Short mmCIF file of C-alpha atoms in Angstrom, two decimals:
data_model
loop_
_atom_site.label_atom_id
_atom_site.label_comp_id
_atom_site.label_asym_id
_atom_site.label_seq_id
_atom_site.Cartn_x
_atom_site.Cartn_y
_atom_site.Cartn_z
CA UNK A 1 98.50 -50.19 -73.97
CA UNK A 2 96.00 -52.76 -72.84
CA UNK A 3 96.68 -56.35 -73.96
CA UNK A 4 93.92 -59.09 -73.53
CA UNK A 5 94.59 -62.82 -73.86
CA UNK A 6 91.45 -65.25 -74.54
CA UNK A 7 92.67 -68.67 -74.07
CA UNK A 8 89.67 -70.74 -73.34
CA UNK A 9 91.65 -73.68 -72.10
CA UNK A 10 94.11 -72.11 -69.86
CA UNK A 11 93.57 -73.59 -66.58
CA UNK A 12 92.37 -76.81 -67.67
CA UNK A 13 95.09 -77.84 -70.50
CA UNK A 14 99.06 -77.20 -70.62
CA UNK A 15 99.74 -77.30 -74.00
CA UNK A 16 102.25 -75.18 -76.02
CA UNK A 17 99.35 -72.36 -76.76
CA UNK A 18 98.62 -72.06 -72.92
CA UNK A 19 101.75 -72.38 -72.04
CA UNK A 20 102.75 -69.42 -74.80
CA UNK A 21 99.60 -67.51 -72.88
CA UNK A 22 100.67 -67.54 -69.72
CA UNK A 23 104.52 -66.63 -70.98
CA UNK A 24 103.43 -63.36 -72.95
CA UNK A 25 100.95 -61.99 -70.28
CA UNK A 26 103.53 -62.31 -67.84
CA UNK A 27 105.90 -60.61 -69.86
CA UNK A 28 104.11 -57.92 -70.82
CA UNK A 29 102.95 -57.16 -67.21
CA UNK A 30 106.71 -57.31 -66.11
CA UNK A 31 107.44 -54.75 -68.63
CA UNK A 32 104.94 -52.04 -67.97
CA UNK A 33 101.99 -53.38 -70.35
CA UNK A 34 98.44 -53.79 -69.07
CA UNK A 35 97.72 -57.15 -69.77
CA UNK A 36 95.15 -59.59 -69.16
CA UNK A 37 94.50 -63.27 -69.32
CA UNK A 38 91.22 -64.77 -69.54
CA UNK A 39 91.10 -68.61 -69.47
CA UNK A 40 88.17 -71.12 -68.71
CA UNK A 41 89.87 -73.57 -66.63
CA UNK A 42 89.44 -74.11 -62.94
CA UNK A 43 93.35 -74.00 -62.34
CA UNK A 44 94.78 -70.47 -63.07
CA UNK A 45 97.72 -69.79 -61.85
CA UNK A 46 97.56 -65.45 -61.94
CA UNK A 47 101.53 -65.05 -60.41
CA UNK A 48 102.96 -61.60 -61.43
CA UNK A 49 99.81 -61.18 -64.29
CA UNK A 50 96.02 -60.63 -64.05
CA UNK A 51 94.10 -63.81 -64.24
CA UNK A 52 90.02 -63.66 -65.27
CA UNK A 53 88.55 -66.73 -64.60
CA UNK A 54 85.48 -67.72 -67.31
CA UNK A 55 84.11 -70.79 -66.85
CA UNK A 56 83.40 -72.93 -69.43
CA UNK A 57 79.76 -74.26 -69.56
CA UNK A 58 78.96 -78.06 -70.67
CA UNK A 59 77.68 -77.71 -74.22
CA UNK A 60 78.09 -81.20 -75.34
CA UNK A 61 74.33 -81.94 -76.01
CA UNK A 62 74.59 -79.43 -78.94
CA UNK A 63 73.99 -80.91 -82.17
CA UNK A 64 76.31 -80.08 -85.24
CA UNK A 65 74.42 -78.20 -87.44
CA UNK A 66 75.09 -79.28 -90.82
CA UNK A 67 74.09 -76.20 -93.00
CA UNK A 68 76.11 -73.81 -95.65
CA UNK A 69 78.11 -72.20 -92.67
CA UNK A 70 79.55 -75.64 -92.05
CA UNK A 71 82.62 -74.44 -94.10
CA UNK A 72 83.18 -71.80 -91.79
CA UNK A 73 83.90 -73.63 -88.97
CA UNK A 74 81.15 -76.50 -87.68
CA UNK A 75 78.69 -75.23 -85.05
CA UNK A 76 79.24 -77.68 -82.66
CA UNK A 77 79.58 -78.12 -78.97
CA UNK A 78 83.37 -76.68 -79.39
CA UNK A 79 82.05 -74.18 -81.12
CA UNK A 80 79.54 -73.39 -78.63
CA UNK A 81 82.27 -73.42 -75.67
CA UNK A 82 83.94 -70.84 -77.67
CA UNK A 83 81.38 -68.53 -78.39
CA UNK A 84 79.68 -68.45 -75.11
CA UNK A 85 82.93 -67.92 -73.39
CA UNK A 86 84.13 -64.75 -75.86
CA UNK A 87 80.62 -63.59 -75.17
CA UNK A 88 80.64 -64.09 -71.15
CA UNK A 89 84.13 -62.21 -71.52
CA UNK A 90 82.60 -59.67 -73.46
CA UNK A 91 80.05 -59.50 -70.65
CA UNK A 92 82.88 -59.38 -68.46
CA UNK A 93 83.61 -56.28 -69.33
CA UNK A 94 87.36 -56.91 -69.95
CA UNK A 95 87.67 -55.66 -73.88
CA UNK A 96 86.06 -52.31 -73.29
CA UNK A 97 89.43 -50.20 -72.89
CA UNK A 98 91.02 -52.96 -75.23
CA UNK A 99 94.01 -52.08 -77.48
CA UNK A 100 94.85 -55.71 -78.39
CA UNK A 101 92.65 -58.89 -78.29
CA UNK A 102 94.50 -62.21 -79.10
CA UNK A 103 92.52 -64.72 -79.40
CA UNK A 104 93.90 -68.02 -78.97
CA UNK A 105 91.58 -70.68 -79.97
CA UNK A 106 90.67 -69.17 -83.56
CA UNK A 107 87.68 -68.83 -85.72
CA UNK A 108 84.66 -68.64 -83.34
CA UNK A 109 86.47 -66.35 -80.73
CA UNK A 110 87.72 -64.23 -83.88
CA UNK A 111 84.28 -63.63 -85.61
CA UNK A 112 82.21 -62.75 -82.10
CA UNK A 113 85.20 -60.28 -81.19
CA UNK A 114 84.76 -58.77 -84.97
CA UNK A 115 80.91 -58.97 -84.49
CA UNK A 116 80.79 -57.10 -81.16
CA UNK A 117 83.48 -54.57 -82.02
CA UNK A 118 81.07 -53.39 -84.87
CA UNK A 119 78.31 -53.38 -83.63
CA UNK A 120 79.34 -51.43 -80.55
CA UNK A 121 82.27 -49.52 -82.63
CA UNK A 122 85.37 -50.29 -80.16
CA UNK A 123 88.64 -49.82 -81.29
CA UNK A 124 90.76 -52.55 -80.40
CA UNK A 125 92.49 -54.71 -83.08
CA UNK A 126 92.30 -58.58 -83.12
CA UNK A 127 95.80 -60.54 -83.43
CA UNK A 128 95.75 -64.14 -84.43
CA UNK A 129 99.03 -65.94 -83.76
CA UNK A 130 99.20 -69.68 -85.37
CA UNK A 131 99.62 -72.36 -82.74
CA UNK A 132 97.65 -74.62 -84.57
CA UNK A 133 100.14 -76.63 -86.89
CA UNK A 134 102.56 -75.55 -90.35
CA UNK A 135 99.34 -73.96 -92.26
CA UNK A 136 96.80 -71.25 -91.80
CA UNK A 137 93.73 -72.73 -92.33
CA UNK A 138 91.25 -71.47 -94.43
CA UNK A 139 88.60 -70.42 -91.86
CA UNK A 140 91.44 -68.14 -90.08
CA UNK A 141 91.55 -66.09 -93.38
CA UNK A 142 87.64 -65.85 -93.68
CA UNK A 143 87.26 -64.86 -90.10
CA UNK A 144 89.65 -62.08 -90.64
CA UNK A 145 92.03 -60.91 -87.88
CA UNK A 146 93.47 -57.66 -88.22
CA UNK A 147 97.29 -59.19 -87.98
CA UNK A 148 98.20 -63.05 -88.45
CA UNK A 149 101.18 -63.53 -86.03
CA UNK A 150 103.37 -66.88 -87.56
CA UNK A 151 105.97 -68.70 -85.25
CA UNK A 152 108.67 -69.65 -87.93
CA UNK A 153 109.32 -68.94 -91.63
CA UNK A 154 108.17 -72.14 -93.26
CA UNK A 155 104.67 -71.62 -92.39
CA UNK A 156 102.28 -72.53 -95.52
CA UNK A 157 100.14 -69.63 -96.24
CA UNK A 158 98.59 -70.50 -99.25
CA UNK A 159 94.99 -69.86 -97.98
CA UNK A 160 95.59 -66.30 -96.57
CA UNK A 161 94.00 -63.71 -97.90
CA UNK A 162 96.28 -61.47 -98.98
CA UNK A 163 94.63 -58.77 -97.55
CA UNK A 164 95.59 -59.62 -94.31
CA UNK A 165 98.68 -58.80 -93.01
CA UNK A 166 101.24 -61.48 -91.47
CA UNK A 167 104.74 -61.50 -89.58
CA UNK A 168 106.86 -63.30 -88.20
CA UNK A 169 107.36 -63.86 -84.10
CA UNK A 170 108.98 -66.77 -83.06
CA UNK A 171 108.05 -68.28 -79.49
CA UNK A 172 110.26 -66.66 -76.88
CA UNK A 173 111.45 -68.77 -73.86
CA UNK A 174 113.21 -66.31 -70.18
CA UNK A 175 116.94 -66.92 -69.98
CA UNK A 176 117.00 -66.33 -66.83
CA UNK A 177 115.12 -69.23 -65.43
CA UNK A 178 117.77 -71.77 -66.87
CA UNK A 179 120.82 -71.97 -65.13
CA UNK A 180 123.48 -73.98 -67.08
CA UNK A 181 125.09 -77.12 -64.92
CA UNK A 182 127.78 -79.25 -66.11
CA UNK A 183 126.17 -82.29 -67.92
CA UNK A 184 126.08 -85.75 -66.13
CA UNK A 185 128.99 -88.06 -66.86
CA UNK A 186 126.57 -91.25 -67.77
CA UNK A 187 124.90 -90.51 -71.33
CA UNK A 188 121.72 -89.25 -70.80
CA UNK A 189 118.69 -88.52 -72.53
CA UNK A 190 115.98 -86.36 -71.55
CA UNK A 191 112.74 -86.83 -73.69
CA UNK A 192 109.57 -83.67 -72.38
CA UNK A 193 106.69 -84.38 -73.98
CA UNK A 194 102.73 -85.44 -73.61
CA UNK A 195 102.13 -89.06 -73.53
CA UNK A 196 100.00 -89.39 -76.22
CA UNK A 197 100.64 -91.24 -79.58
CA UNK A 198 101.96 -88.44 -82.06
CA UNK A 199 104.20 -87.60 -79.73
CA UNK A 200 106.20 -91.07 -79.88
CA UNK A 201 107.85 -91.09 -77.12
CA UNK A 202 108.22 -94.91 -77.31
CA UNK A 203 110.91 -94.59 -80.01
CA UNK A 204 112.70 -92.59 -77.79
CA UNK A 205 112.68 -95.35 -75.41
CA UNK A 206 113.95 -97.60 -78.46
CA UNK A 207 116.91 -95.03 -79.17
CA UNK A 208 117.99 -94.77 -75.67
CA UNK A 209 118.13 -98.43 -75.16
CA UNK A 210 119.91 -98.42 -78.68
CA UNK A 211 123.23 -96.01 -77.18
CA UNK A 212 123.22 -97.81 -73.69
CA UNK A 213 121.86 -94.49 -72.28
CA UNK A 214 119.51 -93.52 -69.43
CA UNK A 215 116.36 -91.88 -70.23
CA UNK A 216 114.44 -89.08 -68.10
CA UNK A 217 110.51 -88.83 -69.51
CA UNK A 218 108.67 -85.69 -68.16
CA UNK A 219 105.21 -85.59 -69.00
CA UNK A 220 101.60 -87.63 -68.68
CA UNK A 221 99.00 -88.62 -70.54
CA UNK A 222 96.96 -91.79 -71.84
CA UNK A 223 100.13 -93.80 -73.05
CA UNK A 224 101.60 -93.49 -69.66
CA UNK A 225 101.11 -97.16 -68.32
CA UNK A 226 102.20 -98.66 -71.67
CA UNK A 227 105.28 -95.85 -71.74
CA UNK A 228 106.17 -97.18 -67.89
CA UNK A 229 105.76 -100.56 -69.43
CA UNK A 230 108.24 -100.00 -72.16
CA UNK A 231 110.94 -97.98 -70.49
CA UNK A 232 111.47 -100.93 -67.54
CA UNK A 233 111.45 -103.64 -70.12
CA UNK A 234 113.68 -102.23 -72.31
CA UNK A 235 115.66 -99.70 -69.91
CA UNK A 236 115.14 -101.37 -66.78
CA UNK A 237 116.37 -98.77 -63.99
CA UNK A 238 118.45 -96.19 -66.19
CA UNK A 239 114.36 -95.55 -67.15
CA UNK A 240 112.60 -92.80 -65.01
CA UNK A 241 108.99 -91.50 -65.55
CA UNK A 242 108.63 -88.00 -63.95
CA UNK A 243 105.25 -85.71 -64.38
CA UNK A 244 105.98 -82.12 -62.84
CA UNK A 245 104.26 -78.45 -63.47
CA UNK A 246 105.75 -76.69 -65.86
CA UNK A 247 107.35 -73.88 -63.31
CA UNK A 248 109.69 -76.86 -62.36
CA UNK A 249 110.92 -78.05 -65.41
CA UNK A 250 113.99 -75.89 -66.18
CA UNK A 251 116.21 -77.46 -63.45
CA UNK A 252 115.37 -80.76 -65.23
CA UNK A 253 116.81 -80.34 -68.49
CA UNK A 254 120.34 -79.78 -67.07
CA UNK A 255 119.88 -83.77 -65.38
CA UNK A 256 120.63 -84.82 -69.42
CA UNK A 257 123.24 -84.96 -71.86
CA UNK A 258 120.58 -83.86 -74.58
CA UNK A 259 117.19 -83.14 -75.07
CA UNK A 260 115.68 -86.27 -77.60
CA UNK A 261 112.85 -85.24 -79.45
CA UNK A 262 110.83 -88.17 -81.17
CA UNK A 263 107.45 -86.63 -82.28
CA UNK A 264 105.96 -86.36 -85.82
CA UNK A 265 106.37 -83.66 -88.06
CA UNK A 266 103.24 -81.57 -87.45
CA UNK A 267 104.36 -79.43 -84.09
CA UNK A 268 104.43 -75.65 -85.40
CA UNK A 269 107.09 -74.79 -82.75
CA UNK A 270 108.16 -77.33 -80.31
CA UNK A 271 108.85 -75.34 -77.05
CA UNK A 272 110.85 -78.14 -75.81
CA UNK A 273 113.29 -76.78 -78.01
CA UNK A 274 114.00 -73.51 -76.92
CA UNK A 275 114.21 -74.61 -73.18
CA UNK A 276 116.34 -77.06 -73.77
CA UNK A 277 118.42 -74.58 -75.52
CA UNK A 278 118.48 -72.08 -72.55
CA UNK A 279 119.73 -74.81 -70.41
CA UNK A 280 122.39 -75.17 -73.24
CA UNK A 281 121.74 -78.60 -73.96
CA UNK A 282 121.68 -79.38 -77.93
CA UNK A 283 118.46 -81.60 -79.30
CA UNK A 284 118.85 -84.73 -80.80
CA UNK A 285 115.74 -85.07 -83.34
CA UNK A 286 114.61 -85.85 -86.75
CA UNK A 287 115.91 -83.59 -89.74
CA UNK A 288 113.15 -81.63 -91.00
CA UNK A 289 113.02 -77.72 -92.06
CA UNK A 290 111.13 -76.54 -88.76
CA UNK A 291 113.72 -78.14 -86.80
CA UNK A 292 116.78 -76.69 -88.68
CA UNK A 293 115.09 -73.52 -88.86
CA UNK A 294 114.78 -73.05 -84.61
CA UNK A 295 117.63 -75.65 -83.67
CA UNK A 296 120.20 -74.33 -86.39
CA UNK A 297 123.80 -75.57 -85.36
CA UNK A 298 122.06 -76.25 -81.71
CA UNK A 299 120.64 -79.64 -83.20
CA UNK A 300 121.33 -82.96 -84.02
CA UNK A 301 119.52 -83.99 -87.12
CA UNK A 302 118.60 -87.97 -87.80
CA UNK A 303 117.71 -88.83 -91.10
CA UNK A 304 114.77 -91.02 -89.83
CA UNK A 305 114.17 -93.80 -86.68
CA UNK A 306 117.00 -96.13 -87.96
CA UNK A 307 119.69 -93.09 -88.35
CA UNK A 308 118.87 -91.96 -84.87
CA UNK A 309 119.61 -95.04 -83.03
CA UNK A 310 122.59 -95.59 -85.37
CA UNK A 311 124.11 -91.81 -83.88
CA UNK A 312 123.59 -92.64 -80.74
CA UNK A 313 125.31 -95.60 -80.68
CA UNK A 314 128.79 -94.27 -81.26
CA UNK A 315 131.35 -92.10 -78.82
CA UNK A 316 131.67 -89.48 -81.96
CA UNK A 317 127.84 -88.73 -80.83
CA UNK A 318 128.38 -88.39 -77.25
CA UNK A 319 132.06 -86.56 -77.71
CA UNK A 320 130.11 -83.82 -80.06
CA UNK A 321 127.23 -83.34 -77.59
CA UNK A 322 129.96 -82.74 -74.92
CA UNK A 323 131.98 -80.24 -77.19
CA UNK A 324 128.73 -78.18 -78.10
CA UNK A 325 127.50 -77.96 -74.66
CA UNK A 326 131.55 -76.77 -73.68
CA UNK A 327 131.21 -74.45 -76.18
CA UNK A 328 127.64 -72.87 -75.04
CA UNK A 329 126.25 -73.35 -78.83
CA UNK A 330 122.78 -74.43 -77.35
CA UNK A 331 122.79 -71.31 -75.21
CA UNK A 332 124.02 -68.84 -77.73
CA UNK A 333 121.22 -70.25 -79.91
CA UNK A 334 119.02 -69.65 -77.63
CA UNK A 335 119.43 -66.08 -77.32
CA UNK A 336 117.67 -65.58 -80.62
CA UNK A 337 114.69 -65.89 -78.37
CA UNK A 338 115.07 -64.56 -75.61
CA UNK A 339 111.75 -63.00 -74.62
CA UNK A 340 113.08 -59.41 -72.97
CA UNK A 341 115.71 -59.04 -75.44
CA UNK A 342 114.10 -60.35 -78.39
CA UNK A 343 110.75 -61.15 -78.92
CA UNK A 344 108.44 -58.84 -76.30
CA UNK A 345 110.11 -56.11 -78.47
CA UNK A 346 108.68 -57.28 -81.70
CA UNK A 347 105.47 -58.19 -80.36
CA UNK A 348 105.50 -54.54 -79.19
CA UNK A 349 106.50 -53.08 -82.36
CA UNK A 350 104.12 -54.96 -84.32
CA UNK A 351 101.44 -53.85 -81.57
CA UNK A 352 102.25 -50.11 -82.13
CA UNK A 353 102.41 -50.66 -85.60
CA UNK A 354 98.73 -52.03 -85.75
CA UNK A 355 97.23 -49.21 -83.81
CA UNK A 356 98.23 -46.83 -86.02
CA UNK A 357 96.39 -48.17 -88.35
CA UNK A 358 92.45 -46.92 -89.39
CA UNK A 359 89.95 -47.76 -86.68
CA UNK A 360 88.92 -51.50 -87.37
CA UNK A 361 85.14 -50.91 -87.15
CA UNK A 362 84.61 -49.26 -90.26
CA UNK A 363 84.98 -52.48 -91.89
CA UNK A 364 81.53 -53.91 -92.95
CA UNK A 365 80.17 -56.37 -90.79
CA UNK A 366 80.21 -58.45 -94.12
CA UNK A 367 83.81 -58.28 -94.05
CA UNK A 368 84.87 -61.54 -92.96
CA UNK A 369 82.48 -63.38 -94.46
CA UNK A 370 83.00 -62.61 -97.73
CA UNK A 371 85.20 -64.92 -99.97
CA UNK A 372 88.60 -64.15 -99.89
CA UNK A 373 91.01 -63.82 -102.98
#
């Protein structure tokens, strides 16, 4: 089985989608699969996996075009990027023994892959798996993926045609890079995330400040000098400001007491989570149903801001972080995910399941333009 990746900003961002690319080529190579990832960046990183470098060509002098096909996704300079690099991969030559195309960056990379597998009557299926937010959108459902792959439960699909099929994969995260370490005897907080306003890592500054704790911030971004700014003021130096590649972050989580996660509610699947988890280290963060439904007993659930500071100023707080971490409950909840154990196997079930299917292009052309129920 042949497994290609398009992720047109691999190499160039290191977001949870890239970072989810790089994780399931990887794994799938390790495990006997032919797999491929294309990306656009000028960093790729190939490792253990096949890395196709696509460059991305400067588009941003193309105008929007405002016409009827707006609603299916605006023809703009994204747009552009998009097509021209599923076309230069086409080009590329790297779908024509294809079993599986996923397509990471959604509508425009879908429709050209359902386009050119028509027209020159391949066989391999398209797989869509939502990194974009808690709702497929309505122009994933018109461009028509043979399988919608959700990360958790409590996904909206309201605007999904029913007659394409969906499951369930969560995001997977390798035991075996975490090694579990005692946790320091100071309370401390570790806080991964992009520096960039959703992500709020300011209030996390606020809440460690608020228990008398020390705060480790991976991560970078345009917030950073005001982040700096706020974490000496307030923190002084218990506050430390850290950026790192990803391949070195698993040693860091064990430097903390917990993981404190601060951002708003519109992450699909924080992977924060589950490798804070591996390093069995429970999450402190904000009670909502995403994080209940990947934390479970793993997490520690604030009502709002106010609530959060409030837990971590007492010793019941710190004494239960110390008795879950004694207990291994992060670790043990991260096993749920492991991605050998647990979630390459359903990705390659689901895979196996697809290809038995009819072949794809004797769909119209039509097909996924056509209003959906």
């Amino acid at each position: 089985m042949k497994i290609v990746v398009l992720s047109v900003y691999n190499g160039q961002l290191n977001r949870g989608a890239e970072t989810w690319s790089q994780q399931v080529v990887s794994m799938l190579s390790t495990n006997g699969a032919s797999a491929v990832l294309v990306g656009g960046g000028d960093v790729l990183q190939s490792g253990d996996m096949t890395v196709v470098r696509t460059p991305l060509r400067d588009n941003s002098g193309m105008p929007t075009l405002a016409s009827r096909f707006k609603m299916y996704g605006r023809i703009d300079s994204y747009a552009c990027s998009l097509i021209s690099f599923t076309v230069r991969s086409i080009q590329q030559g790297l779908l024509n023994d294809a079993d599986i195309v996923i397509p990471i960056n959604g509508f425009w990379e879908i429709v050209m892959l359902r386009l050119y597998r028509y027209v020159r009557r391949r066989s391999y299926r398209i797989v869509y798996v939502n990194h974009a937010g808690s709702e497929i959108s309505r122009e994933i459902s018109v461009a028509a993926p043979d399988l919608v792959v959700l990360l958790k439960q409590n996904t909206r699909t309201g605007k999904l045609s029913p007659r394409i099929p969906s499951t369930v994969v969560p995001n997977g995260v390798s035991l075996c890079n975490y090694h579990v370490v005692a946790p320091p005897d100071r309370p401390t907080l570790v806080c991964v995330a992009a520096l960039i306003p959703y992500k709020r890592v300011d209030l996390a500054i606020r809440v460690a400040a608020a228990g008398g704790a020390r705060l480790h911030v991976y991560g970078d971004g345009p917030l950073a000098p005001s982040i700096r700014a706020q974490g000496k003021n307030l923190l002084g130096s218990a506050f430390h400001l850290t950026v790192l590649p990803h391949e070195s972050m698993p040693a860091q989580y064990g430097l903390g007491t917990a993981l404190i996660h601060t951002a708003e509610d519109s992450e699909n699947f924080p992977m924060v989570f589950l490798e804070s988890l591996a390093a069995n280290r429970p999450v402190l963060t904000f009670d909502t149903a995403t994080n209940r439904e990947i934390l479970g007993d793993a997490g520690i659930y604030a009502a709002d801001f106010e609530d959060m500071k409030r837990l971590v100023r007492t010793q019941t707080f710190w004494r239960n972080v110390h008795h879950m971490i004694a207990d291994a409950v992060p670790r043990k909840r991260a096993e749920k995910f492991d991605w050998s154990a647990v979630v390459l196997p359903r990705y390659m079930e689901e895979f196996s399941r697809l290809l038995e299917r009819p072949q794809p292009w004797s769909q119209a052309i039509s097909e996924p333009f056509r209003a959906k129920d």
